[in-house]
Amino acid sequence: MLWMIFGRDRADSAPARAAARPAHLTRLQALHAQGKVKLAGPLPADANDAGGAIVGSLIVADFEDRQAAEQWIAADPYCTQGVFELVEVQPFKQVLP
């Protein structure tokens, strides 16, 4: 089943995000290599400045159940290194494409 993982960054998270990013991407790439990632990426603070400040991340991926999705994100460097102030995990029903 697909699960939406939304992580909202804490206000002062830019240095922690930069430090955790390589390990975060390694974990995402491993999940993607298993064919489980439908989409993933950062949420820019300003739509007109995609290279600027980031306020969070969105991942839609296939996990066996909510517990598996929650365990995966709980072990992610963005959680363990204090980037996220809030994490939400919800079922996701893909309609398109």
N, C-alpha and C. Protein backbone atom coordinates (compact mmCIF):
# COMPACT_ATOMS: atom_id res chain seq x y z
N MET A 1 0.84 -1.18 0.00
CA MET A 1 0.00 0.00 0.00
C MET A 1 0.88 1.23 0.00
N LEU A 2 0.39 2.28 -0.66
CA LEU A 2 1.13 3.54 -0.69
C LEU A 2 0.85 4.35 0.57
N TRP A 3 1.92 5.02 1.04
CA TRP A 3 1.84 5.87 2.23
C TRP A 3 2.49 7.21 1.92
N MET A 4 1.83 8.28 2.36
CA MET A 4 2.35 9.63 2.25
C MET A 4 3.07 9.94 3.56
N ILE A 5 4.32 10.35 3.44
CA ILE A 5 5.09 10.79 4.59
C ILE A 5 5.39 12.26 4.39
N PHE A 6 4.88 13.07 5.30
CA PHE A 6 5.10 14.51 5.26
C PHE A 6 5.92 14.89 6.47
N GLY A 7 7.05 15.53 6.24
CA GLY A 7 7.87 16.01 7.33
C GLY A 7 7.98 17.52 7.24
N ARG A 8 7.64 18.20 8.32
CA ARG A 8 7.76 19.66 8.38
C ARG A 8 9.03 20.00 9.14
N ASP A 9 9.88 20.80 8.51
CA ASP A 9 11.14 21.20 9.14
C ASP A 9 10.89 22.16 10.30
N ARG A 10 11.78 22.08 11.30
CA ARG A 10 11.74 23.09 12.35
C ARG A 10 12.33 24.38 11.77
N ALA A 11 12.05 25.49 12.38
CA ALA A 11 12.40 26.80 11.81
C ALA A 11 13.90 26.97 11.55
N ASP A 12 14.74 26.43 12.39
CA ASP A 12 16.18 26.63 12.25
C ASP A 12 16.91 25.39 11.73
N SER A 13 16.26 24.66 10.85
CA SER A 13 16.77 23.34 10.46
C SER A 13 17.76 23.33 9.29
N ALA A 14 18.01 24.45 8.65
CA ALA A 14 18.84 24.43 7.44
C ALA A 14 20.21 23.77 7.66
N PRO A 15 20.97 24.09 8.71
CA PRO A 15 22.25 23.41 8.89
C PRO A 15 22.10 21.90 9.14
N ALA A 16 21.11 21.52 9.94
CA ALA A 16 20.88 20.09 10.21
C ALA A 16 20.45 19.37 8.94
N ARG A 17 19.61 20.02 8.13
CA ARG A 17 19.17 19.43 6.87
C ARG A 17 20.36 19.19 5.95
N ALA A 18 21.22 20.18 5.82
CA ALA A 18 22.39 20.06 4.94
C ALA A 18 23.30 18.92 5.41
N ALA A 19 23.49 18.80 6.71
CA ALA A 19 24.35 17.75 7.24
C ALA A 19 23.75 16.36 7.06
N ALA A 20 22.43 16.24 7.19
CA ALA A 20 21.75 14.95 7.13
C ALA A 20 21.41 14.52 5.70
N ARG A 21 21.44 15.45 4.76
CA ARG A 21 20.96 15.18 3.40
C ARG A 21 21.64 13.99 2.72
N PRO A 22 22.97 13.87 2.74
CA PRO A 22 23.57 12.72 2.04
C PRO A 22 23.07 11.37 2.56
N ALA A 23 22.98 11.21 3.86
CA ALA A 23 22.49 9.94 4.43
C ALA A 23 21.01 9.74 4.13
N HIS A 24 20.24 10.83 4.16
CA HIS A 24 18.81 10.77 3.82
C HIS A 24 18.64 10.29 2.38
N LEU A 25 19.40 10.88 1.47
CA LEU A 25 19.29 10.49 0.05
C LEU A 25 19.73 9.05 -0.18
N THR A 26 20.73 8.60 0.54
CA THR A 26 21.17 7.20 0.43
C THR A 26 20.03 6.26 0.81
N ARG A 27 19.32 6.57 1.89
CA ARG A 27 18.19 5.73 2.32
C ARG A 27 17.07 5.77 1.28
N LEU A 28 16.78 6.96 0.76
CA LEU A 28 15.72 7.08 -0.26
C LEU A 28 16.10 6.32 -1.53
N GLN A 29 17.36 6.43 -1.94
CA GLN A 29 17.80 5.73 -3.15
C GLN A 29 17.71 4.22 -2.97
N ALA A 30 18.00 3.73 -1.78
CA ALA A 30 17.86 2.29 -1.51
C ALA A 30 16.40 1.86 -1.61
N LEU A 31 15.49 2.66 -1.07
CA LEU A 31 14.06 2.36 -1.16
C LEU A 31 13.60 2.42 -2.61
N HIS A 32 14.12 3.40 -3.35
CA HIS A 32 13.78 3.54 -4.77
C HIS A 32 14.28 2.33 -5.57
N ALA A 33 15.47 1.85 -5.25
CA ALA A 33 16.03 0.69 -5.94
C ALA A 33 15.17 -0.56 -5.74
N GLN A 34 14.40 -0.59 -4.66
CA GLN A 34 13.48 -1.69 -4.39
C GLN A 34 12.16 -1.49 -5.13
N GLY A 35 12.02 -0.38 -5.87
CA GLY A 35 10.80 -0.09 -6.61
C GLY A 35 9.67 0.43 -5.74
N LYS A 36 9.99 0.99 -4.58
CA LYS A 36 8.95 1.38 -3.62
C LYS A 36 8.62 2.87 -3.62
N VAL A 37 9.48 3.72 -4.16
CA VAL A 37 9.24 5.16 -4.12
C VAL A 37 8.45 5.60 -5.34
N LYS A 38 7.31 6.24 -5.11
CA LYS A 38 6.51 6.80 -6.20
C LYS A 38 6.92 8.23 -6.48
N LEU A 39 7.21 8.99 -5.42
CA LEU A 39 7.73 10.34 -5.56
C LEU A 39 8.33 10.77 -4.23
N ALA A 40 9.27 11.69 -4.33
CA ALA A 40 9.91 12.20 -3.12
C ALA A 40 10.59 13.52 -3.46
N GLY A 41 10.56 14.44 -2.51
CA GLY A 41 11.26 15.69 -2.73
C GLY A 41 11.02 16.70 -1.63
N PRO A 42 11.81 17.76 -1.66
CA PRO A 42 11.69 18.82 -0.66
C PRO A 42 10.55 19.78 -1.01
N LEU A 43 10.13 20.51 0.00
CA LEU A 43 9.08 21.52 -0.16
C LEU A 43 9.71 22.90 0.01
N PRO A 44 9.88 23.64 -1.10
CA PRO A 44 10.47 24.97 -1.00
C PRO A 44 9.54 25.94 -0.28
N ALA A 45 10.13 26.86 0.44
CA ALA A 45 9.34 27.87 1.16
C ALA A 45 8.63 28.80 0.19
N ASP A 46 9.24 29.02 -0.96
CA ASP A 46 8.70 29.97 -1.94
C ASP A 46 8.70 29.31 -3.31
N ALA A 47 7.56 29.23 -3.93
CA ALA A 47 7.43 28.59 -5.25
C ALA A 47 8.29 29.29 -6.30
N ASN A 48 8.60 30.56 -6.10
CA ASN A 48 9.38 31.31 -7.07
C ASN A 48 10.88 31.22 -6.80
N ASP A 49 11.27 30.53 -5.74
CA ASP A 49 12.67 30.40 -5.38
C ASP A 49 12.95 28.95 -4.98
N ALA A 50 12.86 28.05 -5.95
CA ALA A 50 13.00 26.61 -5.67
C ALA A 50 14.37 26.25 -5.11
N GLY A 51 15.37 27.10 -5.29
CA GLY A 51 16.69 26.83 -4.76
C GLY A 51 16.91 27.43 -3.38
N GLY A 52 15.87 28.04 -2.82
CA GLY A 52 16.00 28.72 -1.53
C GLY A 52 15.68 27.84 -0.35
N ALA A 53 15.09 28.44 0.65
CA ALA A 53 14.78 27.75 1.90
C ALA A 53 13.82 26.59 1.68
N ILE A 54 14.04 25.53 2.46
CA ILE A 54 13.18 24.34 2.43
C ILE A 54 12.40 24.28 3.73
N VAL A 55 11.11 23.97 3.63
CA VAL A 55 10.26 23.91 4.83
C VAL A 55 9.81 22.50 5.18
N GLY A 56 10.18 21.53 4.36
CA GLY A 56 9.77 20.16 4.66
C GLY A 56 10.06 19.23 3.50
N SER A 57 9.53 18.02 3.62
CA SER A 57 9.72 16.99 2.60
C SER A 57 8.45 16.17 2.45
N LEU A 58 8.26 15.63 1.25
CA LEU A 58 7.14 14.76 0.96
C LEU A 58 7.67 13.50 0.29
N ILE A 59 7.22 12.36 0.80
CA ILE A 59 7.58 11.07 0.22
C ILE A 59 6.29 10.27 0.06
N VAL A 60 6.10 9.67 -1.09
CA VAL A 60 5.03 8.70 -1.29
C VAL A 60 5.71 7.40 -1.69
N ALA A 61 5.52 6.38 -0.85
CA ALA A 61 6.21 5.12 -1.07
C ALA A 61 5.34 3.95 -0.63
N ASP A 62 5.70 2.80 -1.15
CA ASP A 62 4.98 1.56 -0.85
C ASP A 62 5.58 0.90 0.39
N PHE A 63 4.76 0.73 1.41
CA PHE A 63 5.15 0.03 2.63
C PHE A 63 4.08 -1.00 2.94
N GLU A 64 4.45 -2.03 3.67
CA GLU A 64 3.50 -3.09 4.02
C GLU A 64 2.32 -2.56 4.82
N ASP A 65 2.61 -1.64 5.75
CA ASP A 65 1.56 -1.08 6.60
C ASP A 65 2.06 0.22 7.23
N ARG A 66 1.20 0.87 8.01
CA ARG A 66 1.56 2.14 8.64
C ARG A 66 2.78 1.98 9.54
N GLN A 67 2.82 0.90 10.28
CA GLN A 67 3.94 0.68 11.20
C GLN A 67 5.26 0.64 10.44
N ALA A 68 5.29 -0.02 9.30
CA ALA A 68 6.52 -0.09 8.50
C ALA A 68 6.92 1.30 8.00
N ALA A 69 5.95 2.09 7.55
CA ALA A 69 6.23 3.45 7.09
C ALA A 69 6.74 4.31 8.24
N GLU A 70 6.10 4.19 9.40
CA GLU A 70 6.52 4.98 10.56
C GLU A 70 7.91 4.57 11.03
N GLN A 71 8.20 3.29 11.01
CA GLN A 71 9.53 2.83 11.41
C GLN A 71 10.60 3.32 10.43
N TRP A 72 10.26 3.30 9.16
CA TRP A 72 11.24 3.74 8.16
C TRP A 72 11.58 5.21 8.36
N ILE A 73 10.56 6.06 8.49
CA ILE A 73 10.84 7.49 8.64
C ILE A 73 11.46 7.80 9.99
N ALA A 74 11.10 7.08 11.03
CA ALA A 74 11.69 7.32 12.35
C ALA A 74 13.20 7.09 12.34
N ALA A 75 13.67 6.19 11.48
CA ALA A 75 15.10 5.90 11.39
C ALA A 75 15.83 6.81 10.39
N ASP A 76 15.09 7.66 9.70
CA ASP A 76 15.69 8.53 8.69
C ASP A 76 16.50 9.64 9.37
N PRO A 77 17.63 10.03 8.78
CA PRO A 77 18.45 11.09 9.36
C PRO A 77 17.71 12.41 9.56
N TYR A 78 16.72 12.70 8.74
CA TYR A 78 15.97 13.95 8.96
C TYR A 78 15.18 13.90 10.26
N CYS A 79 14.85 12.70 10.72
CA CYS A 79 14.22 12.56 12.05
C CYS A 79 15.27 12.44 13.14
N THR A 80 16.24 11.57 12.95
CA THR A 80 17.21 11.31 14.01
C THR A 80 18.13 12.48 14.27
N GLN A 81 18.30 13.36 13.27
CA GLN A 81 19.20 14.52 13.44
C GLN A 81 18.44 15.83 13.65
N GLY A 82 17.14 15.73 13.93
CA GLY A 82 16.38 16.90 14.35
C GLY A 82 15.99 17.89 13.28
N VAL A 83 15.90 17.45 12.03
CA VAL A 83 15.45 18.35 10.97
C VAL A 83 13.95 18.58 11.07
N PHE A 84 13.18 17.51 11.23
CA PHE A 84 11.73 17.61 11.26
C PHE A 84 11.23 17.96 12.67
N GLU A 85 10.24 18.86 12.70
CA GLU A 85 9.54 19.12 13.95
C GLU A 85 8.23 18.35 14.01
N LEU A 86 7.75 17.92 12.84
CA LEU A 86 6.49 17.18 12.76
C LEU A 86 6.59 16.19 11.61
N VAL A 87 6.09 14.97 11.85
CA VAL A 87 6.02 13.96 10.79
C VAL A 87 4.62 13.40 10.79
N GLU A 88 4.03 13.34 9.60
CA GLU A 88 2.69 12.78 9.43
C GLU A 88 2.77 11.64 8.43
N VAL A 89 2.16 10.51 8.77
CA VAL A 89 2.11 9.35 7.88
C VAL A 89 0.63 9.03 7.64
N GLN A 90 0.24 9.01 6.37
CA GLN A 90 -1.15 8.75 6.00
C GLN A 90 -1.20 7.81 4.80
N PRO A 91 -2.25 6.99 4.70
CA PRO A 91 -2.42 6.19 3.50
C PRO A 91 -2.60 7.11 2.29
N PHE A 92 -2.17 6.64 1.14
CA PHE A 92 -2.25 7.44 -0.08
C PHE A 92 -2.87 6.59 -1.17
N LYS A 93 -3.88 7.12 -1.81
CA LYS A 93 -4.52 6.41 -2.92
C LYS A 93 -4.17 7.14 -4.21
N GLN A 94 -3.36 6.50 -5.03
CA GLN A 94 -2.94 7.11 -6.29
C GLN A 94 -4.07 6.99 -7.31
N VAL A 95 -4.45 8.12 -7.88
CA VAL A 95 -5.48 8.14 -8.91
C VAL A 95 -4.85 8.37 -10.28
N LEU A 96 -3.89 9.25 -10.37
CA LEU A 96 -3.17 9.54 -11.62
C LEU A 96 -1.69 9.54 -11.34
N PRO A 97 -0.83 9.28 -12.20
CA PRO A 97 -1.11 8.65 -13.47
C PRO A 97 -1.48 7.20 -13.29
